[in-house]
PDB file of C-alpha atoms in Angstrom:
ATOM      1  CA  MET A   1      -0.082  -4.111 -62.398  1.00  0.00           C
ATOM      2  CA  PHE A   2      -0.558  -2.799 -58.921  1.00  0.00           C
ATOM      3  CA  PHE A   3      -2.083  -0.353 -58.138  1.00  0.00           C
ATOM      4  CA  SER A   4      -4.383   1.823 -54.786  1.00  0.00           C
ATOM      5  CA  LYS A   5      -7.075   3.698 -54.358  1.00  0.00           C
ATOM      6  CA  PHE A   6      -7.072   5.461 -50.934  1.00  0.00           C
ATOM      7  CA  PHE A   7     -10.643   6.458 -49.783  1.00  0.00           C
ATOM      8  CA  LEU A   8     -11.683   9.472 -47.204  1.00  0.00           C
ATOM      9  CA  SER A   9     -15.089   9.291 -45.700  1.00  0.00           C
ATOM     10  CA  LYS A  10     -16.772  10.676 -42.710  1.00  0.00           C
ATOM     11  CA  TYR A  11     -20.449   9.270 -40.797  1.00  0.00           C
ATOM     12  CA  VAL A  12     -21.356  11.292 -38.319  1.00  0.00           C
ATOM     13  CA  ILE A  13     -22.835   9.114 -35.902  1.00  0.00           C
ATOM     14  CA  GLU A  14     -23.616  11.802 -32.754  1.00  0.00           C
ATOM     15  CA  ASN A  15     -23.836  15.620 -32.448  1.00  0.00           C
ATOM     16  CA  ASN A  16     -20.205  14.488 -30.118  1.00  0.00           C
ATOM     17  CA  PHE A  17     -18.185  12.004 -32.824  1.00  0.00           C
ATOM     18  CA  THR A  18     -17.238  11.913 -35.490  1.00  0.00           C
ATOM     19  CA  ILE A  19     -16.007   7.450 -37.397  1.00  0.00           C
ATOM     20  CA  TYR A  20     -13.533   7.720 -40.274  1.00  0.00           C
ATOM     21  CA  TYR A  21     -13.551   5.517 -41.978  1.00  0.00           C
ATOM     22  CA  VAL A  22     -10.104   4.370 -44.734  1.00  0.00           C
ATOM     23  CA  VAL A  23     -11.075   1.631 -47.532  1.00  0.00           C
ATOM     24  CA  HIS A  24      -7.399   0.655 -49.397  1.00  0.00           C
ATOM     25  CA  SER A  25      -9.025  -0.816 -52.243  1.00  0.00           C
ATOM     26  CA  MET A  26      -6.480  -3.098 -54.720  1.00  0.00           C
ATOM     27  CA  SER A  27      -7.353  -4.043 -57.668  1.00  0.00           C
ATOM     28  CA  LYS A  28      -4.841  -7.084 -57.973  1.00  0.00           C
ATOM     29  CA  GLY A  29      -7.261 -10.068 -56.119  1.00  0.00           C
ATOM     30  CA  PHE A  30     -10.636  -7.653 -56.146  1.00  0.00           C
ATOM     31  CA  GLN A  31      -9.468  -7.148 -52.665  1.00  0.00           C
ATOM     32  CA  ILE A  32     -11.167  -4.756 -50.082  1.00  0.00           C
ATOM     33  CA  LEU A  33      -9.303  -3.973 -46.174  1.00  0.00           C
ATOM     34  CA  PHE A  34     -11.388  -1.593 -44.167  1.00  0.00           C
ATOM     35  CA  SER A  35     -10.156   0.150 -41.059  1.00  0.00           C
ATOM     36  CA  PHE A  36     -11.786   2.948 -38.452  1.00  0.00           C
ATOM     37  CA  LEU A  37      -9.563   4.762 -37.692  1.00  0.00           C
ATOM     38  CA  ILE A  38     -11.719   7.396 -35.022  1.00  0.00           C
ATOM     39  CA  PHE A  39     -11.216  11.082 -34.527  1.00  0.00           C
ATOM     40  CA  ILE A  40     -13.260  12.202 -31.343  1.00  0.00           C
ATOM     41  CA  ASN A  41     -14.410  15.492 -31.744  1.00  0.00           C
ATOM     42  CA  ILE A  42     -15.456  15.901 -28.396  1.00  0.00           C
ATOM     43  CA  ASN A  43     -15.715  12.062 -27.203  1.00  0.00           C
ATOM     44  CA  PHE A  44     -14.636   9.178 -28.094  1.00  0.00           C
ATOM     45  CA  ALA A  45     -16.740   7.049 -29.769  1.00  0.00           C
ATOM     46  CA  GLN A  46     -17.654   3.783 -27.087  1.00  0.00           C
ATOM     47  CA  LEU A  47     -20.995   3.866 -25.322  1.00  0.00           C
ATOM     48  CA  LYS A  48     -20.754   4.006 -21.684  1.00  0.00           C
ATOM     49  CA  PRO A  49     -21.208   0.702 -19.692  1.00  0.00           C
ATOM     50  CA  GLY A  50     -24.382  -1.463 -18.398  1.00  0.00           C
ATOM     51  CA  ALA A  51     -27.339  -2.625 -20.078  1.00  0.00           C
ATOM     52  CA  ARG A  52     -29.542  -1.743 -17.351  1.00  0.00           C
ATOM     53  CA  GLN A  53     -28.142   2.336 -17.939  1.00  0.00           C
ATOM     54  CA  ALA A  54     -28.363   1.837 -22.034  1.00  0.00           C
ATOM     55  CA  ALA A  55     -32.087   0.522 -21.947  1.00  0.00           C
ATOM     56  CA  LEU A  56     -32.504   3.664 -19.550  1.00  0.00           C
ATOM     57  CA  SER A  57     -31.222   6.138 -21.950  1.00  0.00           C
ATOM     58  CA  PHE A  58     -28.331   6.857 -19.439  1.00  0.00           C
ATOM     59  CA  SER A  59     -30.992   8.755 -17.267  1.00  0.00           C
ATOM     60  CA  ASP A  60     -29.491   7.306 -14.092  1.00  0.00           C
ATOM     61  CA  TYR A  61     -27.444   9.523 -13.191  1.00  0.00           C
ATOM     62  CA  ALA A  62     -28.895   9.819  -9.703  1.00  0.00           C
ATOM     63  CA  SER A  63     -29.210   5.919  -8.234  1.00  0.00           C
ATOM     64  CA  SER A  64     -28.480   4.569  -5.514  1.00  0.00           C
ATOM     65  CA  ASN A  65     -27.711   1.556  -7.209  1.00  0.00           C
ATOM     66  CA  ASN A  66     -25.703   0.841 -10.294  1.00  0.00           C
ATOM     67  CA  ILE A  67     -22.431  -1.391 -10.333  1.00  0.00           C
ATOM     68  CA  PHE A  68     -21.197   1.070 -13.254  1.00  0.00           C
ATOM     69  CA  ALA A  69     -21.605   4.389 -10.998  1.00  0.00           C
ATOM     70  CA  ILE A  70     -17.538   4.937 -10.892  1.00  0.00           C
ATOM     71  CA  PHE A  71     -18.721   6.082 -15.602  1.00  0.00           C
ATOM     72  CA  TYR A  72     -21.307   7.979 -14.310  1.00  0.00           C
ATOM     73  CA  ASN A  73     -21.191   9.853 -10.717  1.00  0.00           C
ATOM     74  CA  PRO A  74     -18.993   8.346  -8.314  1.00  0.00           C
ATOM     75  CA  ALA A  75     -20.994   9.728  -5.325  1.00  0.00           C
ATOM     76  CA  GLY A  76     -23.649   6.657  -5.911  1.00  0.00           C
ATOM     77  CA  LEU A  77     -21.503   4.037  -4.422  1.00  0.00           C
ATOM     78  CA  SER A  78     -21.259   4.767  -0.898  1.00  0.00           C
ATOM     79  CA  TYR A  79     -24.794   3.630  -1.069  1.00  0.00           C
ATOM     80  CA  PHE A  80     -23.806  -0.280  -1.832  1.00  0.00           C
ATOM     81  CA  SER A  81     -23.899  -1.927   1.650  1.00  0.00           C
ATOM     82  CA  ASN A  82     -22.451  -5.662  -0.400  1.00  0.00           C
ATOM     83  CA  ASN A  83     -19.139  -6.281  -3.047  1.00  0.00           C
ATOM     84  CA  TYR A  84     -20.642  -6.915  -6.647  1.00  0.00           C
ATOM     85  CA  ALA A  85     -19.331  -7.157  -9.458  1.00  0.00           C
ATOM     86  CA  GLY A  86     -20.398  -6.265 -12.806  1.00  0.00           C
ATOM     87  CA  PHE A  87     -19.369  -7.334 -16.834  1.00  0.00           C
ATOM     88  CA  SER A  88     -21.047  -5.167 -19.212  1.00  0.00           C
ATOM     89  CA  TYR A  89     -20.780  -6.084 -23.045  1.00  0.00           C
ATOM     90  CA  ILE A  90     -21.803  -4.162 -26.478  1.00  0.00           C
ATOM     91  CA  PRO A  91     -20.023  -6.874 -29.164  1.00  0.00           C
ATOM     92  CA  SER A  92     -21.190  -4.536 -32.927  1.00  0.00           C
ATOM     93  CA  PRO A  93     -21.755  -0.709 -31.768  1.00  0.00           C
ATOM     94  CA  PHE A  94     -23.617   1.132 -33.994  1.00  0.00           C
ATOM     95  CA  GLY A  95     -23.394  -2.164 -36.707  1.00  0.00           C
ATOM     96  CA  LEU A  96     -19.007  -2.367 -36.048  1.00  0.00           C
ATOM     97  CA  LYS A  97     -17.917  -5.277 -34.510  1.00  0.00           C
ATOM     98  CA  GLU A  98     -14.171  -3.060 -34.956  1.00  0.00           C
ATOM     99  CA  LEU A  99     -16.483  -0.953 -31.628  1.00  0.00           C
ATOM    100  CA  SER A 100     -16.479  -3.456 -29.799  1.00  0.00           C
ATOM    101  CA  THR A 101     -16.610  -2.926 -26.516  1.00  0.00           C
ATOM    102  CA  ALA A 102     -15.975  -4.300 -22.628  1.00  0.00           C
ATOM    103  CA  TYR A 103     -16.157  -2.944 -19.248  1.00  0.00           C
ATOM    104  CA  LEU A 104     -15.685  -4.351 -15.921  1.00  0.00           C
ATOM    105  CA  SER A 105     -16.828  -2.764 -12.416  1.00  0.00           C
ATOM    106  CA  LEU A 106     -15.830  -3.494  -8.523  1.00  0.00           C
ATOM    107  CA  VAL A 107     -17.283  -2.401  -5.858  1.00  0.00           C
ATOM    108  CA  TYR A 108     -15.371  -2.795  -2.474  1.00  0.00           C
ATOM    109  CA  PRO A 109     -17.766  -1.164   0.420  1.00  0.00           C
ATOM    110  CA  PHE A 110     -15.743  -0.885   3.608  1.00  0.00           C
ATOM    111  CA  LYS A 111     -16.250   1.138   7.100  1.00  0.00           C
ATOM    112  CA  SER A 112     -14.843   4.422   5.459  1.00  0.00           C
ATOM    113  CA  GLY A 113     -16.357   4.601   2.713  1.00  0.00           C
ATOM    114  CA  THR A 114     -16.917   2.234   0.070  1.00  0.00           C
ATOM    115  CA  PHE A 115     -13.774   2.026  -3.375  1.00  0.00           C
ATOM    116  CA  GLY A 116     -14.507   1.080  -6.620  1.00  0.00           C
ATOM    117  CA  ALA A 117     -12.486  -0.048  -9.601  1.00  0.00           C
ATOM    118  CA  GLY A 118     -13.222  -0.685 -13.117  1.00  0.00           C
ATOM    119  CA  VAL A 119     -11.797  -1.751 -17.020  1.00  0.00           C
ATOM    120  CA  MET A 120     -13.273  -1.008 -20.576  1.00  0.00           C
ATOM    121  CA  ILE A 121     -11.519  -2.715 -23.356  1.00  0.00           C
ATOM    122  CA  TYR A 122     -12.599  -0.963 -26.647  1.00  0.00           C
ATOM    123  CA  GLY A 123     -11.418  -1.325 -30.272  1.00  0.00           C
ATOM    124  CA  PHE A 124      -9.312  -3.430 -32.507  1.00  0.00           C
ATOM    125  CA  GLU A 125      -5.764  -4.246 -33.956  1.00  0.00           C
ATOM    126  CA  LEU A 126      -5.311  -1.220 -35.522  1.00  0.00           C
ATOM    127  CA  TYR A 127      -6.778   1.091 -32.897  1.00  0.00           C
ATOM    128  CA  LYS A 128      -7.790  -0.036 -29.712  1.00  0.00           C
ATOM    129  CA  GLU A 129      -8.371   2.182 -25.624  1.00  0.00           C
ATOM    130  CA  THR A 130      -7.617   0.547 -22.721  1.00  0.00           C
ATOM    131  CA  GLN A 131      -9.118   2.674 -19.340  1.00  0.00           C
ATOM    132  CA  PHE A 132      -8.769   1.735 -16.575  1.00  0.00           C
ATOM    133  CA  ALA A 133     -11.148   3.043 -13.305  1.00  0.00           C
ATOM    134  CA  PHE A 134     -10.206   4.141  -9.419  1.00  0.00           C
ATOM    135  CA  CYS A 135     -12.685   5.425  -7.922  1.00  0.00           C
ATOM    136  CA  TYR A 136     -13.535   6.489  -4.075  1.00  0.00           C
ATOM    137  CA  SER A 137     -17.208   7.563  -2.661  1.00  0.00           C
ATOM    138  CA  LYS A 138     -17.841   8.312   1.307  1.00  0.00           C
ATOM    139  CA  SER A 139     -21.104   9.594   2.212  1.00  0.00           C
ATOM    140  CA  LEU A 140     -20.984  13.148   4.543  1.00  0.00           C
ATOM    141  CA  SER A 141     -23.875  12.449   6.155  1.00  0.00           C
ATOM    142  CA  ASN A 142     -27.355   9.873   5.668  1.00  0.00           C
ATOM    143  CA  ASN A 143     -27.805  11.959   2.847  1.00  0.00           C
ATOM    144  CA  PHE A 144     -25.429  13.856   1.230  1.00  0.00           C
ATOM    145  CA  SER A 145     -22.807  11.945  -0.517  1.00  0.00           C
ATOM    146  CA  ILE A 146     -19.635  12.481  -3.123  1.00  0.00           C
ATOM    147  CA  GLY A 147     -17.320  10.498  -5.451  1.00  0.00           C
ATOM    148  CA  ILE A 148     -14.252  11.072  -7.291  1.00  0.00           C
ATOM    149  CA  THR A 149     -12.523   9.090  -9.961  1.00  0.00           C
ATOM    150  CA  SER A 150      -9.245   8.421 -11.488  1.00  0.00           C
ATOM    151  CA  ILE A 151      -8.974   7.239 -15.082  1.00  0.00           C
ATOM    152  CA  TYR A 152      -6.728   6.589 -16.933  1.00  0.00           C
ATOM    153  CA  LYS A 153      -6.933   5.974 -20.521  1.00  0.00           C
ATOM    154  CA  ASN A 154      -4.402   4.405 -22.561  1.00  0.00           C
ATOM    155  CA  LEU A 155      -5.060   4.452 -26.222  1.00  0.00           C
ATOM    156  CA  SER A 156      -3.282   2.887 -29.448  1.00  0.00           C
ATOM    157  CA  ILE A 157      -2.728   3.529 -33.489  1.00  0.00           C
ATOM    158  CA  LYS A 158      -1.087   0.804 -35.619  1.00  0.00           C
ATOM    159  CA  ASN A 159       2.218   2.425 -36.810  1.00  0.00           C
ATOM    160  CA  TYR A 160       1.415   5.187 -34.872  1.00  0.00           C
ATOM    161  CA  GLY A 161       2.206   4.215 -31.297  1.00  0.00           C
ATOM    162  CA  THR A 162       0.249   4.422 -28.018  1.00  0.00           C
ATOM    163  CA  LYS A 163      -0.266   7.735 -25.402  1.00  0.00           C
ATOM    164  CA  GLY A 164      -1.701   7.798 -22.068  1.00  0.00           C
ATOM    165  CA  TYR A 165      -3.582  10.287 -20.061  1.00  0.00           C
ATOM    166  CA  PHE A 166      -5.170  10.813 -16.529  1.00  0.00           C
ATOM    167  CA  ILE A 167      -8.577  11.606 -16.224  1.00  0.00           C
ATOM    168  CA  PHE A 168     -11.196  13.334 -13.132  1.00  0.00           C
ATOM    169  CA  ASN A 169     -14.603  13.090 -12.814  1.00  0.00           C
ATOM    170  CA  ALA A 170     -16.314  14.020  -9.536  1.00  0.00           C
ATOM    171  CA  GLY A 171     -20.113  14.083  -8.450  1.00  0.00           C
ATOM    172  CA  SER A 172     -22.313  13.956  -5.701  1.00  0.00           C
ATOM    173  CA  THR A 173     -26.362  12.753  -4.496  1.00  0.00           C
ATOM    174  CA  VAL A 174     -28.963  13.907  -2.010  1.00  0.00           C
ATOM    175  CA  ARG A 175     -31.089  11.906  -1.442  1.00  0.00           C
ATOM    176  CA  LEU A 176     -34.763  14.059  -0.188  1.00  0.00           C
ATOM    177  CA  THR A 177     -36.128  11.101   1.314  1.00  0.00           C
ATOM    178  CA  ASP A 178     -35.937   8.090   0.735  1.00  0.00           C
ATOM    179  CA  ASN A 179     -37.781   7.272  -2.505  1.00  0.00           C
ATOM    180  CA  PHE A 180     -36.448  10.974  -4.650  1.00  0.00           C
ATOM    181  CA  ASN A 181     -32.817  11.687  -5.343  1.00  0.00           C
ATOM    182  CA  LEU A 182     -30.492  14.105  -7.192  1.00  0.00           C
ATOM    183  CA  GLY A 183     -27.374  12.906  -8.191  1.00  0.00           C
ATOM    184  CA  PHE A 184     -24.620  15.822  -9.848  1.00  0.00           C
ATOM    185  CA  SER A 185     -21.441  14.821 -12.122  1.00  0.00           C
ATOM    186  CA  ILE A 186     -18.142  16.694 -13.868  1.00  0.00           C
ATOM    187  CA  GLU A 187     -16.476  14.772 -16.104  1.00  0.00           C
ATOM    188  CA  ASN A 188     -12.721  15.677 -16.097  1.00  0.00           C
ATOM    189  CA  PHE A 189     -13.065  18.473 -14.658  1.00  0.00           C
ATOM    190  CA  LEU A 190      -9.200  19.249 -14.983  1.00  0.00           C
ATOM    191  CA  ARG A 191      -9.768  19.625 -18.947  1.00  0.00           C
ATOM    192  CA  THR A 192      -7.360  16.954 -19.648  1.00  0.00           C
ATOM    193  CA  SER A 193      -6.500  17.383 -23.640  1.00  0.00           C
ATOM    194  CA  ILE A 194      -4.157  16.034 -26.422  1.00  0.00           C
ATOM    195  CA  ARG A 195      -1.555  18.413 -27.641  1.00  0.00           C
ATOM    196  CA  LYS A 196      -2.336  21.726 -28.064  1.00  0.00           C
ATOM    197  CA  GLU A 197      -5.633  21.056 -29.454  1.00  0.00           C
ATOM    198  CA  ASP A 198      -9.441  21.579 -26.892  1.00  0.00           C
ATOM    199  CA  ASN A 199     -12.070  18.620 -26.048  1.00  0.00           C
ATOM    200  CA  GLN A 200     -11.191  15.582 -27.323  1.00  0.00           C
ATOM    201  CA  PHE A 201     -11.332  14.835 -23.560  1.00  0.00           C
ATOM    202  CA  PRO A 202     -14.980  16.597 -23.283  1.00  0.00           C
ATOM    203  CA  VAL A 203     -15.836  17.973 -20.401  1.00  0.00           C
ATOM    204  CA  ILE A 204     -19.465  17.286 -19.296  1.00  0.00           C
ATOM    205  CA  LEU A 205     -21.861  17.821 -16.457  1.00  0.00           C
ATOM    206  CA  SER A 206     -24.971  16.660 -15.701  1.00  0.00           C
ATOM    207  CA  SER A 207     -27.625  16.174 -13.523  1.00  0.00           C
ATOM    208  CA  GLY A 208     -30.629  13.811 -12.446  1.00  0.00           C
ATOM    209  CA  ILE A 209     -33.066  13.607 -10.634  1.00  0.00           C
ATOM    210  CA  TYR A 210     -34.491   9.893  -9.392  1.00  0.00           C
ATOM    211  CA  TYR A 211     -37.678   8.972  -8.385  1.00  0.00           C
ATOM    212  CA  LYS A 212     -40.317   5.704  -6.843  1.00  0.00           C
ATOM    213  CA  PRO A 213     -43.535   6.460  -7.092  1.00  0.00           C
ATOM    214  CA  VAL A 214     -44.766   2.649  -5.673  1.00  0.00           C
ATOM    215  CA  GLU A 215     -42.425  -0.194  -5.054  1.00  0.00           C
ATOM    216  CA  ALA A 216     -42.290  -1.529  -8.271  1.00  0.00           C
ATOM    217  CA  LEU A 217     -41.733   1.591 -10.209  1.00  0.00           C
ATOM    218  CA  ASN A 218     -38.958   3.182 -11.221  1.00  0.00           C
ATOM    219  CA  ILE A 219     -38.378   6.936 -13.458  1.00  0.00           C
ATOM    220  CA  PHE A 220     -35.264   8.482 -14.013  1.00  0.00           C
ATOM    221  CA  ALA A 221     -34.839  11.962 -15.302  1.00  0.00           C
ATOM    222  CA  SER A 222     -31.550  13.564 -16.711  1.00  0.00           C
ATOM    223  CA  ILE A 223     -29.838  16.457 -18.571  1.00  0.00           C
ATOM    224  CA  ILE A 224     -26.734  16.797 -19.905  1.00  0.00           C
ATOM    225  CA  LYS A 225     -25.138  19.435 -21.286  1.00  0.00           C
ATOM    226  CA  GLU A 226     -21.190  18.626 -23.303  1.00  0.00           C
ATOM    227  CA  LEU A 227     -19.064  22.161 -23.329  1.00  0.00           C
ATOM    228  CA  ASN A 228     -19.701  23.472 -26.648  1.00  0.00           C
ATOM    229  CA  TYR A 229     -22.826  21.405 -27.341  1.00  0.00           C
ATOM    230  CA  ASN A 230     -26.820  21.033 -26.901  1.00  0.00           C
ATOM    231  CA  PHE A 231     -28.336  20.565 -23.659  1.00  0.00           C
ATOM    232  CA  SER A 232     -29.542  16.415 -23.741  1.00  0.00           C
ATOM    233  CA  PHE A 233     -32.349  15.280 -22.030  1.00  0.00           C
ATOM    234  CA  ARG A 234     -32.585  11.687 -21.075  1.00  0.00           C
ATOM    235  CA  SER A 235     -35.436  10.017 -19.021  1.00  0.00           C
ATOM    236  CA  GLY A 236     -36.208   5.675 -18.255  1.00  0.00           C
ATOM    237  CA  ILE A 237     -38.557   3.884 -16.209  1.00  0.00           C
ATOM    238  CA  GLU A 238     -37.782   1.249 -14.892  1.00  0.00           C
ATOM    239  CA  TYR A 239     -40.583  -1.235 -13.735  1.00  0.00           C
ATOM    240  CA  GLU A 240     -40.257  -4.649 -11.500  1.00  0.00           C
ATOM    241  CA  LEU A 241     -43.269  -7.408 -13.215  1.00  0.00           C
ATOM    242  CA  LEU A 242     -42.239  -9.501 -11.171  1.00  0.00           C
ATOM    243  CA  ASN A 243     -39.973 -10.315  -8.036  1.00  0.00           C
ATOM    244  CA  PHE A 244     -37.313 -11.956 -11.051  1.00  0.00           C
ATOM    245  CA  LEU A 245     -37.778  -9.643 -13.808  1.00  0.00           C
ATOM    246  CA  THR A 246     -37.781  -5.391 -14.138  1.00  0.00           C
ATOM    247  CA  LEU A 247     -38.958  -4.463 -17.376  1.00  0.00           C
ATOM    248  CA  ARG A 248     -36.676  -0.733 -18.664  1.00  0.00           C
ATOM    249  CA  ILE A 249     -37.478   1.801 -21.436  1.00  0.00           C
ATOM    250  CA  GLY A 250     -35.506   4.625 -22.212  1.00  0.00           C
ATOM    251  CA  THR A 251     -35.554   8.319 -24.805  1.00  0.00           C
ATOM    252  CA  MET A 252     -33.474  10.696 -24.910  1.00  0.00           C
ATOM    253  CA  ASN A 253     -32.225  14.475 -27.321  1.00  0.00           C
ATOM    254  CA  GLN A 254     -28.917  15.090 -29.024  1.00  0.00           C
ATOM    255  CA  PRO A 255     -29.246  12.743 -30.801  1.00  0.00           C
ATOM    256  CA  GLU A 256     -33.136  11.388 -31.079  1.00  0.00           C
ATOM    257  CA  GLU A 257     -33.087   7.694 -29.575  1.00  0.00           C
ATOM    258  CA  PHE A 258     -35.027   5.279 -27.858  1.00  0.00           C
ATOM    259  CA  SER A 259     -34.051   2.024 -25.776  1.00  0.00           C
ATOM    260  CA  GLY A 260     -35.713  -0.638 -23.661  1.00  0.00           C
ATOM    261  CA  GLY A 261     -34.758  -4.053 -22.134  1.00  0.00           C
ATOM    262  CA  PHE A 262     -34.836  -6.408 -19.384  1.00  0.00           C
ATOM    263  CA  GLY A 263     -33.508  -7.609 -16.497  1.00  0.00           C
ATOM    264  CA  PHE A 264     -33.566 -11.081 -14.422  1.00  0.00           C
ATOM    265  CA  VAL A 265     -31.846 -11.443 -11.015  1.00  0.00           C
ATOM    266  CA  TYR A 266     -31.858 -15.131  -8.825  1.00  0.00           C
ATOM    267  CA  LYS A 267     -30.426 -14.872  -6.036  1.00  0.00           C
ATOM    268  CA  PHE A 268     -27.031 -13.159  -5.877  1.00  0.00           C
ATOM    269  CA  ILE A 269     -26.875 -12.419  -9.721  1.00  0.00           C
ATOM    270  CA  SER A 270     -28.801 -10.562 -12.280  1.00  0.00           C
ATOM    271  CA  LEU A 271     -28.461 -10.793 -15.645  1.00  0.00           C
ATOM    272  CA  ASP A 272     -29.766  -7.849 -18.033  1.00  0.00           C
ATOM    273  CA  TYR A 273     -30.237  -6.460 -21.776  1.00  0.00           C
ATOM    274  CA  ALA A 274     -30.498  -3.406 -23.960  1.00  0.00           C
ATOM    275  CA  ALA A 275     -31.525  -2.953 -27.214  1.00  0.00           C
ATOM    276  CA  LEU A 276     -30.724   1.468 -28.560  1.00  0.00           C
ATOM    277  CA  SER A 277     -32.038   1.869 -31.366  1.00  0.00           C
ATOM    278  CA  HIS A 278     -30.321   4.900 -33.350  1.00  0.00           C
ATOM    279  CA  PRO A 279     -32.372   6.850 -35.527  1.00  0.00           C
ATOM    280  CA  ASP A 280     -29.796   6.076 -38.739  1.00  0.00           C
ATOM    281  CA  LEU A 281     -27.604   3.517 -37.889  1.00  0.00           C
ATOM    282  CA  GLY A 282     -29.702   0.871 -36.479  1.00  0.00           C
ATOM    283  CA  ILE A 283     -30.295  -1.368 -33.294  1.00  0.00           C
ATOM    284  CA  THR A 284     -26.799  -1.672 -30.555  1.00  0.00           C
ATOM    285  CA  HIS A 285     -27.663  -4.469 -27.777  1.00  0.00           C
ATOM    286  CA  THR A 286     -26.070  -4.511 -24.636  1.00  0.00           C
ATOM    287  CA  PHE A 287     -25.383  -7.276 -21.912  1.00  0.00           C
ATOM    288  CA  GLY A 288     -24.823  -7.088 -18.859  1.00  0.00           C
ATOM    289  CA  LEU A 289     -24.137  -9.270 -15.817  1.00  0.00           C
ATOM    290  CA  ALA A 290     -23.681  -8.397 -11.992  1.00  0.00           C
ATOM    291  CA  ILE A 291     -23.301 -10.040  -8.985  1.00  0.00           C
ATOM    292  CA  GLN A 292     -23.314  -9.625  -5.201  1.00  0.00           C
ATOM    293  CA  PHE A 293     -20.557 -11.604  -3.009  1.00  0.00           C
TER     294      PHE A 293
END
């Protein structure tokens, strides 16, 4: 005798997205198939890139050396004077290997500005999301920069087809002194959405500061406001313990999370690691690599 049952349960990971678990169990052979369909209330479930950024609890919106600024505040790319490539990998976000996420970012400064490009791959065979990002950033003066990013998101759900969308982000940075920066960004300012339903692609306003009180210490703080949700406050500290070793810690609320990590630098290569602790879902590990060429 053959029969099957379908169970649908949901688990809210953060205030901005929900993961629905669909479990198809068959008595014959006692085989269980787990699949995860991701429905976003306000944001997609993948974390943003960068082990350095994760260790700082994603607080560095005013940073001038963020290789993944294309996904945060595109104006930050204008401070780069060399070509860079960055790779970020999150093998099991929230303990789910099906949600593994990989990012690649390229930065190319030239005479009239800085060009950036990025790729993101997220999900598994039943649900997959791919992003292609292109960014242009320019310094309008010694103290003020702007940037804009165009992101093409492609969603693929097995047996339901694929669909693509464009999202546009913008940002600016203000360098008040050599040791103090302000940063501002807005994600999805054209309010792209799926069909007639609102907020599957969130509109997010971010502002942050960067302060360097002494040579070996960097301090970051930011406020993130996602429309229809509470403010999220984030902070991070980065300390250069040795010429080749940097330690990092961070914290945020909405939800309350703590993070930490370290980075190694050898000549033109940087290796980074971060652990982000969620109160209910445990630790998420992130690995990063940056190469100057």
